[in-house]
mmCIF file of C-alpha atoms and ligand atoms in Angstrom:
data_model
loop_
_atom_site.group_PDB
_atom_site.id
_atom_site.type_symbol
_atom_site.label_atom_id
_atom_site.label_comp_id
_atom_site.label_asym_id
_atom_site.label_seq_id
_atom_site.Cartn_x
_atom_site.Cartn_y
_atom_site.Cartn_z
ATOM 1 C CA MET A 1 -9.913 51.733 69.603
ATOM 2 C CA ILE A 2 -8.107 49.344 67.266
ATOM 3 C CA LEU A 3 -7.987 50.114 63.548
ATOM 4 C CA PHE A 4 -8.084 47.374 60.913
ATOM 5 C CA LYS A 5 -7.597 47.763 57.192
ATOM 6 C CA HIS A 6 -7.670 44.176 55.986
ATOM 7 C CA PRO A 7 -10.753 41.956 56.196
ATOM 8 C CA LYS A 8 -8.804 38.855 57.245
ATOM 9 C CA ASP A 9 -7.127 40.695 60.149
ATOM 10 C CA ILE A 10 -10.361 42.018 61.631
ATOM 11 C CA THR A 11 -12.180 38.692 61.194
ATOM 12 C CA THR A 12 -9.372 36.783 62.912
ATOM 13 C CA PHE A 13 -9.183 39.322 65.718
ATOM 14 C CA ILE A 14 -12.945 39.155 66.355
ATOM 15 C CA VAL A 15 -12.973 35.344 66.316
ATOM 16 C CA ASN A 16 -10.087 35.288 68.810
ATOM 17 C CA GLN A 17 -12.065 37.436 71.244
ATOM 18 C CA SER A 18 -14.467 34.483 71.726
ATOM 19 C CA ILE A 19 -17.367 36.860 72.271
ATOM 20 C CA GLU A 20 -20.877 35.558 71.612
ATOM 21 C CA ARG A 21 -22.177 36.750 68.257
ATOM 22 C CA ASN A 22 -25.185 38.294 69.952
ATOM 23 C CA SER A 23 -22.932 40.598 71.946
ATOM 24 C CA ILE A 24 -21.191 42.076 68.909
ATOM 25 C CA GLY A 25 -22.748 45.343 67.704
ATOM 26 C CA PHE A 26 -21.848 46.765 64.300
ATOM 27 C CA VAL A 27 -22.356 50.285 62.905
ATOM 28 C CA PRO A 28 -21.532 50.541 59.175
ATOM 29 C CA THR A 29 -20.891 54.088 57.905
ATOM 30 C CA MET A 30 -19.430 56.002 55.015
ATOM 31 C CA GLY A 31 -17.631 58.398 57.348
ATOM 32 C CA ALA A 32 -18.067 62.181 57.713
ATOM 33 C CA LEU A 33 -19.620 61.222 61.016
ATOM 34 C CA HIS A 34 -22.169 63.383 62.827
ATOM 35 C CA ASN A 35 -24.137 62.951 66.029
ATOM 36 C CA GLY A 36 -26.583 60.641 64.280
ATOM 37 C CA HIS A 37 -23.791 58.112 63.746
ATOM 38 C CA ILE A 38 -22.414 58.699 67.218
ATOM 39 C CA SER A 39 -25.818 57.992 68.762
ATOM 40 C CA LEU A 40 -25.769 54.605 66.957
ATOM 41 C CA ILE A 41 -22.376 53.870 68.500
ATOM 42 C CA GLN A 42 -23.661 54.879 71.936
ATOM 43 C CA THR A 43 -26.699 52.628 71.614
ATOM 44 C CA ALA A 44 -24.498 49.755 70.426
ATOM 45 C CA ARG A 45 -22.103 50.459 73.329
ATOM 46 C CA ALA A 46 -24.915 50.130 75.850
ATOM 47 C CA GLU A 47 -26.115 46.820 74.367
ATOM 48 C CA ASN A 48 -22.936 44.891 73.441
ATOM 49 C CA GLU A 49 -19.625 43.661 74.715
ATOM 50 C CA LEU A 50 -17.846 44.514 71.463
ATOM 51 C CA VAL A 51 -18.682 47.560 69.301
ATOM 52 C CA ILE A 52 -17.341 47.734 65.762
ATOM 53 C CA ALA A 53 -17.741 50.549 63.229
ATOM 54 C CA SER A 54 -16.725 50.661 59.583
ATOM 55 C CA ILE A 55 -15.939 53.601 57.349
ATOM 56 C CA PHE A 56 -16.115 52.783 53.673
ATOM 57 C CA VAL A 57 -17.459 55.023 50.923
ATOM 58 C CA ASN A 58 -18.945 52.307 48.788
ATOM 59 C CA PRO A 59 -18.635 53.165 45.085
ATOM 60 C CA THR A 60 -21.233 50.593 44.004
ATOM 61 C CA GLN A 61 -24.158 52.364 45.686
ATOM 62 C CA PHE A 62 -23.701 55.734 43.968
ATOM 63 C CA THR A 63 -25.765 56.372 40.862
ATOM 64 C CA GLU A 64 -23.758 59.486 39.953
ATOM 65 C CA GLN A 65 -19.965 59.305 39.876
ATOM 66 C CA SER A 66 -19.812 63.018 40.831
ATOM 67 C CA ASP A 67 -21.848 62.324 43.988
ATOM 68 C CA PHE A 68 -19.342 59.609 44.933
ATOM 69 C CA GLU A 69 -16.393 61.919 44.298
ATOM 70 C CA LYS A 70 -17.911 64.760 46.331
ATOM 71 C CA TYR A 71 -18.832 62.563 49.289
ATOM 72 C CA PRO A 72 -17.458 64.396 52.345
ATOM 73 C CA SER A 73 -14.630 62.924 54.378
ATOM 74 C CA SER A 74 -13.282 63.800 57.846
ATOM 75 C CA ILE A 75 -11.349 60.724 58.847
ATOM 76 C CA GLU A 76 -9.281 62.187 61.702
ATOM 77 C CA ALA A 77 -12.290 63.741 63.411
ATOM 78 C CA ASP A 78 -14.223 60.502 62.812
ATOM 79 C CA ILE A 79 -11.580 58.405 64.556
ATOM 80 C CA PHE A 80 -11.508 60.845 67.488
ATOM 81 C CA ASN A 81 -15.311 60.838 67.840
ATOM 82 C CA LEU A 82 -15.667 57.065 67.519
ATOM 83 C CA GLU A 83 -13.083 56.505 70.195
ATOM 84 C CA LYS A 84 -14.747 59.059 72.464
ATOM 85 C CA ALA A 85 -18.107 57.314 72.029
ATOM 86 C CA GLY A 86 -16.610 54.010 73.165
ATOM 87 C CA CYS A 87 -16.172 52.189 69.854
ATOM 88 C CA ASP A 88 -13.759 49.245 70.248
ATOM 89 C CA MET A 89 -12.765 48.616 66.660
ATOM 90 C CA LEU A 90 -12.819 50.498 63.375
ATOM 91 C CA PHE A 91 -12.690 48.761 60.017
ATOM 92 C CA LEU A 92 -11.284 51.037 57.300
ATOM 93 C CA PRO A 93 -10.896 48.970 54.134
ATOM 94 C CA THR A 94 -9.963 50.081 50.617
ATOM 95 C CA VAL A 95 -12.078 49.298 47.549
ATOM 96 C CA ALA A 96 -9.617 46.508 46.623
ATOM 97 C CA ASP A 97 -9.976 44.973 50.114
ATOM 98 C CA MET A 98 -13.737 45.010 49.892
ATOM 99 C CA TYR A 99 -13.999 43.802 46.321
ATOM 100 C CA PRO A 100 -10.904 41.685 45.622
ATOM 101 C CA ASN A 101 -12.563 40.204 42.532
ATOM 102 C CA GLY A 102 -13.786 43.564 41.236
ATOM 103 C CA SER A 103 -16.869 45.465 42.281
ATOM 104 C CA LEU A 104 -19.215 44.180 39.577
ATOM 105 C CA PRO A 105 -22.173 42.576 41.367
ATOM 106 C CA SER A 106 -21.975 38.812 41.553
ATOM 107 C CA ARG A 107 -25.653 38.481 42.352
ATOM 108 C CA GLN A 108 -28.979 40.295 42.116
ATOM 109 C CA TYR A 109 -30.933 40.737 45.362
ATOM 110 C CA ASP A 110 -34.653 40.179 44.946
ATOM 111 C CA LEU A 111 -35.923 43.209 46.854
ATOM 112 C CA GLY A 112 -39.341 43.312 45.181
ATOM 113 C CA ARG A 113 -41.092 46.715 45.082
ATOM 114 C CA LEU A 114 -38.491 48.197 47.422
ATOM 115 C CA ASP A 115 -36.108 48.198 44.471
ATOM 116 C CA SER A 116 -38.313 50.290 42.198
ATOM 117 C CA ILE A 117 -40.100 52.881 44.370
ATOM 118 C CA LEU A 118 -39.065 56.191 46.018
ATOM 119 C CA GLU A 119 -35.254 56.158 46.500
ATOM 120 C CA ALA A 120 -34.879 53.242 44.087
ATOM 121 C CA GLU A 121 -36.805 55.065 41.351
ATOM 122 C CA PHE A 122 -34.453 58.053 41.496
ATOM 123 C CA ARG A 123 -31.263 56.111 42.269
ATOM 124 C CA PRO A 124 -31.436 52.980 40.124
ATOM 125 C CA GLY A 125 -29.059 50.295 41.354
ATOM 126 C CA HIS A 126 -28.500 52.072 44.679
ATOM 127 C CA PHE A 127 -29.991 49.392 46.902
ATOM 128 C CA GLN A 128 -28.271 46.572 45.016
ATOM 129 C CA GLY A 129 -24.994 48.338 45.868
ATOM 130 C CA VAL A 130 -26.033 48.808 49.507
ATOM 131 C CA CYS A 131 -26.904 45.094 49.798
ATOM 132 C CA GLN A 132 -23.641 44.097 48.121
ATOM 133 C CA VAL A 133 -21.503 46.083 50.563
ATOM 134 C CA VAL A 134 -23.502 45.263 53.689
ATOM 135 C CA GLN A 135 -23.519 41.526 52.877
ATOM 136 C CA ARG A 136 -19.707 41.697 52.517
ATOM 137 C CA LEU A 137 -19.348 43.668 55.778
ATOM 138 C CA LEU A 138 -21.586 41.225 57.655
ATOM 139 C CA ASP A 139 -19.497 38.324 56.330
ATOM 140 C CA ILE A 140 -16.349 39.993 57.665
ATOM 141 C CA VAL A 141 -17.642 41.198 61.048
ATOM 142 C CA ALA A 142 -20.371 38.600 61.759
ATOM 143 C CA PRO A 143 -22.230 40.791 64.278
ATOM 144 C CA GLY A 144 -25.320 39.744 66.194
ATOM 145 C CA LYS A 145 -26.753 43.255 65.878
ATOM 146 C CA LEU A 146 -26.590 45.770 63.050
ATOM 147 C CA TYR A 147 -27.374 49.385 64.014
ATOM 148 C CA LEU A 148 -29.013 51.601 61.392
ATOM 149 C CA GLY A 149 -30.530 55.079 61.485
ATOM 150 C CA GLN A 150 -34.214 55.611 60.748
ATOM 151 C CA LYS A 151 -33.169 58.569 58.570
ATOM 152 C CA ASP A 152 -32.569 56.015 55.767
ATOM 153 C CA PHE A 153 -36.010 54.500 56.178
ATOM 154 C CA GLN A 154 -36.131 52.566 52.909
ATOM 155 C CA GLN A 155 -32.548 51.347 53.386
ATOM 156 C CA CYS A 156 -33.552 49.850 56.754
ATOM 157 C CA MET A 157 -36.387 47.950 55.047
ATOM 158 C CA VAL A 158 -34.120 46.824 52.209
ATOM 159 C CA LEU A 159 -31.496 45.494 54.616
ATOM 160 C CA LYS A 160 -34.137 43.685 56.679
ATOM 161 C CA LYS A 161 -35.294 42.045 53.463
ATOM 162 C CA MET A 162 -31.733 41.138 52.442
ATOM 163 C CA ILE A 163 -30.985 39.603 55.831
ATOM 164 C CA SER A 164 -34.135 37.540 55.659
ATOM 165 C CA LEU A 165 -33.493 36.495 52.000
ATOM 166 C CA LEU A 166 -29.984 35.300 52.852
ATOM 167 C CA ASP A 167 -30.955 33.960 56.261
ATOM 168 C CA ILE A 168 -28.166 35.912 57.996
ATOM 169 C CA ASP A 169 -27.993 35.572 61.775
ATOM 170 C CA THR A 170 -27.984 39.329 62.505
ATOM 171 C CA SER A 171 -30.813 41.455 63.925
ATOM 172 C CA ILE A 172 -31.367 45.002 62.758
ATOM 173 C CA ILE A 173 -31.777 47.693 65.400
ATOM 174 C CA ILE A 174 -33.264 50.884 63.979
ATOM 175 C CA CYS A 175 -32.393 54.015 65.948
ATOM 176 C CA PRO A 176 -34.302 57.330 65.778
ATOM 177 C CA THR A 177 -33.196 60.115 63.447
ATOM 178 C CA GLN A 178 -31.109 62.750 65.220
ATOM 179 C CA ARG A 179 -32.132 66.314 64.397
ATOM 180 C CA GLU A 180 -30.614 69.763 64.725
ATOM 181 C CA THR A 181 -32.591 72.130 66.964
ATOM 182 C CA ASP A 182 -34.449 73.542 63.938
ATOM 183 C CA GLY A 183 -35.530 70.051 62.857
ATOM 184 C CA LEU A 184 -33.029 69.367 60.074
ATOM 185 C CA ALA A 185 -32.100 65.680 60.099
ATOM 186 C CA MET A 186 -28.387 65.166 60.709
ATOM 187 C CA SER A 187 -26.664 63.984 57.555
ATOM 188 C CA SER A 188 -23.117 63.913 56.244
ATOM 189 C CA ARG A 189 -24.371 65.791 53.203
ATOM 190 C CA ASN A 190 -25.395 68.803 55.346
ATOM 191 C CA SER A 191 -21.722 69.793 55.428
ATOM 192 C CA ARG A 192 -21.985 70.593 51.711
ATOM 193 C CA LEU A 193 -24.717 73.221 52.261
ATOM 194 C CA THR A 194 -23.906 76.940 52.120
ATOM 195 C CA PRO A 195 -25.296 79.000 55.055
ATOM 196 C CA ALA A 196 -28.238 80.119 52.885
ATOM 197 C CA GLU A 197 -28.954 76.540 51.761
ATOM 198 C CA ARG A 198 -28.619 75.326 55.339
ATOM 199 C CA GLU A 199 -31.360 77.745 56.407
ATOM 200 C CA LYS A 200 -33.692 76.506 53.692
ATOM 201 C CA ALA A 201 -32.927 72.860 54.445
ATOM 202 C CA THR A 202 -35.088 73.042 57.561
ATOM 203 C CA TYR A 203 -38.167 73.227 55.280
ATOM 204 C CA LEU A 204 -37.845 69.508 54.589
ATOM 205 C CA PHE A 205 -38.862 68.811 58.168
ATOM 206 C CA ARG A 206 -41.472 71.584 58.158
ATOM 207 C CA ALA A 207 -43.065 70.154 55.013
ATOM 208 C CA MET A 208 -43.447 66.753 56.684
ATOM 209 C CA GLN A 209 -44.755 68.374 59.864
ATOM 210 C CA SER A 210 -47.415 70.130 57.771
ATOM 211 C CA ILE A 211 -48.635 66.675 56.699
ATOM 212 C CA GLN A 212 -48.595 65.404 60.271
ATOM 213 C CA GLU A 213 -50.509 68.385 61.637
ATOM 214 C CA LYS A 214 -53.362 68.098 59.117
ATOM 215 C CA LEU A 215 -53.491 64.316 58.897
ATOM 216 C CA ARG A 216 -57.107 63.071 58.695
ATOM 217 C CA GLU A 217 -58.733 59.833 57.585
ATOM 218 C CA GLY A 218 -59.561 59.843 53.849
ATOM 219 C CA ASP A 219 -57.883 61.347 50.791
ATOM 220 C CA LEU A 220 -54.271 62.416 51.400
ATOM 221 C CA ALA A 221 -53.560 63.932 47.973
ATOM 222 C CA GLN A 222 -54.021 67.561 49.079
ATOM 223 C CA LEU A 223 -51.701 67.124 52.080
ATOM 224 C CA GLN A 224 -49.055 65.640 49.832
ATOM 225 C CA ARG A 225 -49.438 68.495 47.295
ATOM 226 C CA ASN A 226 -49.251 71.179 50.015
ATOM 227 C CA ALA A 227 -46.018 69.725 51.389
ATOM 228 C CA GLN A 228 -44.546 69.593 47.904
ATOM 229 C CA GLU A 229 -45.542 73.232 47.346
ATOM 230 C CA ILE A 230 -43.832 74.328 50.581
ATOM 231 C CA LEU A 231 -40.596 72.903 49.204
ATOM 232 C CA THR A 232 -40.983 74.167 45.653
ATOM 233 C CA LYS A 233 -41.633 77.702 46.964
ATOM 234 C CA GLN A 234 -38.303 77.551 48.805
ATOM 235 C CA GLY A 235 -36.525 76.631 45.579
ATOM 236 C CA PHE A 236 -36.105 72.894 46.187
ATOM 237 C CA LYS A 237 -36.148 70.538 43.219
ATOM 238 C CA VAL A 238 -38.433 67.898 44.652
ATOM 239 C CA GLU A 239 -37.966 64.268 43.636
ATOM 240 C CA TYR A 240 -40.750 62.921 45.792
ATOM 241 C CA VAL A 241 -43.003 63.700 48.726
ATOM 242 C CA ALA A 242 -44.850 60.520 49.628
ATOM 243 C CA ILE A 243 -47.138 59.245 52.343
ATOM 244 C CA ALA A 244 -46.752 55.506 52.751
ATOM 245 C CA ASN A 245 -47.610 52.601 54.988
ATOM 246 C CA ALA A 246 -44.776 52.549 57.526
ATOM 247 C CA HIS A 247 -44.572 48.735 57.487
ATOM 248 C CA THR A 248 -44.722 48.056 53.750
ATOM 249 C CA LEU A 249 -43.932 51.415 52.093
ATOM 250 C CA GLU A 250 -47.084 51.020 50.006
ATOM 251 C CA ILE A 251 -48.084 54.542 48.901
ATOM 252 C CA ILE A 252 -51.330 55.521 50.632
ATOM 253 C CA GLN A 253 -53.818 57.748 48.761
ATOM 254 C CA ASN A 254 -56.788 57.110 50.984
ATOM 255 C CA TRP A 255 -56.065 56.583 54.668
ATOM 256 C CA ASP A 256 -58.221 54.315 56.828
ATOM 257 C CA GLY A 257 -57.344 56.413 59.892
ATOM 258 C CA LYS A 258 -55.590 53.461 61.536
ATOM 259 C CA SER A 259 -52.576 52.106 59.658
ATOM 260 C CA ALA A 260 -49.113 53.405 60.592
ATOM 261 C CA LEU A 261 -47.967 56.068 58.141
ATOM 262 C CA VAL A 262 -44.634 57.589 57.249
ATOM 263 C CA ALA A 263 -43.993 60.735 55.191
ATOM 264 C CA LEU A 264 -40.873 60.540 53.025
ATOM 265 C CA VAL A 265 -39.167 63.293 51.067
ATOM 266 C CA ALA A 266 -36.208 63.633 48.736
ATOM 267 C CA ALA A 267 -35.254 66.974 47.237
ATOM 268 C CA TYR A 268 -32.306 68.901 45.923
ATOM 269 C CA ILE A 269 -31.204 72.274 47.218
ATOM 270 C CA ASN A 270 -29.066 73.331 44.297
ATOM 271 C CA GLU A 271 -26.454 70.552 44.053
ATOM 272 C CA VAL A 272 -27.138 68.791 47.336
ATOM 273 C CA ARG A 273 -29.672 65.977 47.562
ATOM 274 C CA LEU A 274 -31.307 65.527 50.966
ATOM 275 C CA ILE A 275 -33.756 62.911 52.205
ATOM 276 C CA ASP A 276 -35.841 62.711 55.336
ATOM 277 C CA ASN A 277 -38.868 60.948 56.779
ATOM 278 C CA LEU A 278 -41.292 61.286 59.660
ATOM 279 C CA LEU A 279 -43.493 58.688 61.311
ATOM 280 C CA LEU A 280 -46.871 60.427 61.187
ATOM 281 C CA ASN A 281 -48.730 58.474 63.820
ATOM 282 C CA PRO A 282 -46.134 56.743 66.007
ATOM 283 C CA PRO A 283 -45.418 54.400 67.683
ATOM 284 C CA LEU A 284 -44.420 51.960 64.958
ATOM 285 C CA GLN A 285 -45.238 48.413 66.160
HETATM 286 O O1 LIG B 301 -26.153 54.415 55.232
HETATM 287 C C1 LIG B 301 -24.965 54.380 54.853
HETATM 288 O O2 LIG B 301 -24.134 55.150 55.293
HETATM 289 C C2 LIG B 301 -24.568 53.341 53.817
HETATM 290 O O3 LIG B 301 -25.581 53.118 52.897
HETATM 291 C C3 LIG B 301 -24.076 52.024 54.420
HETATM 292 C C4 LIG B 301 -25.178 51.305 55.182
HETATM 293 C C5 LIG B 301 -22.904 52.289 55.349
HETATM 294 C C6 LIG B 301 -23.608 51.079 53.309
HETATM 295 O O4 LIG B 301 -22.566 51.648 52.564
#
């Protein structure tokens, strides 16, 4: 695997490979890699001639400075695991490389409702920062395919919207959430959990399963409340438990028994904020 620090170097190298854009797969990350990330690399490996990953903890997508500062890092292990999974190139820029003119946003992305609901409500400005960094990364790498994990459900929708707004020639491939054997979604933030918190964290998945098991046409309010109660009883500080249309993220109160639904949760266990989601009636078309 070849490491690049400077945008110009990686762009020139990729161009010189003369590989068709559609055969370049890109996996953007913020490091502290786990098997969820590695499964994205493996999928990209199977589908492309050239596989590129990036590790960049993007300051502009953090609402809390302390969250940015505490973001876990394991760069040596990350490099080892990326190489093992067959990644060809790793882009490891600094903040100055990514934002040579300063990190203040130069534009506002019109993300509609996606920029005010669920994650966006609790992390104002987050998705603007995600769009800013991903647009810059796509400019540098110019991949045909961008691999994202379903774990960040709303982020996937936001980036689809951004790509369509800017008419970027990259398709998004959404890969399933990887889970530990007890159901906890793999996340870099899990490494910040104490053993006791780690045990409780599994209730996020259980709460969503409780919705899935009792899902019936009609009013969903009680299901949503029950799931929230499961979490509160375990000591979580819940930001949201929502049941939404899986294509539009419109919150569904009264289900017609047909439309594709997704349950989404965000909650704190002490200092650590975790999110997860579950497609309630897959497959998603
Ligand atoms: O999902 C993430 O890790 C980040 O939001 C991303 C897409 C790498 C942008 O910084």
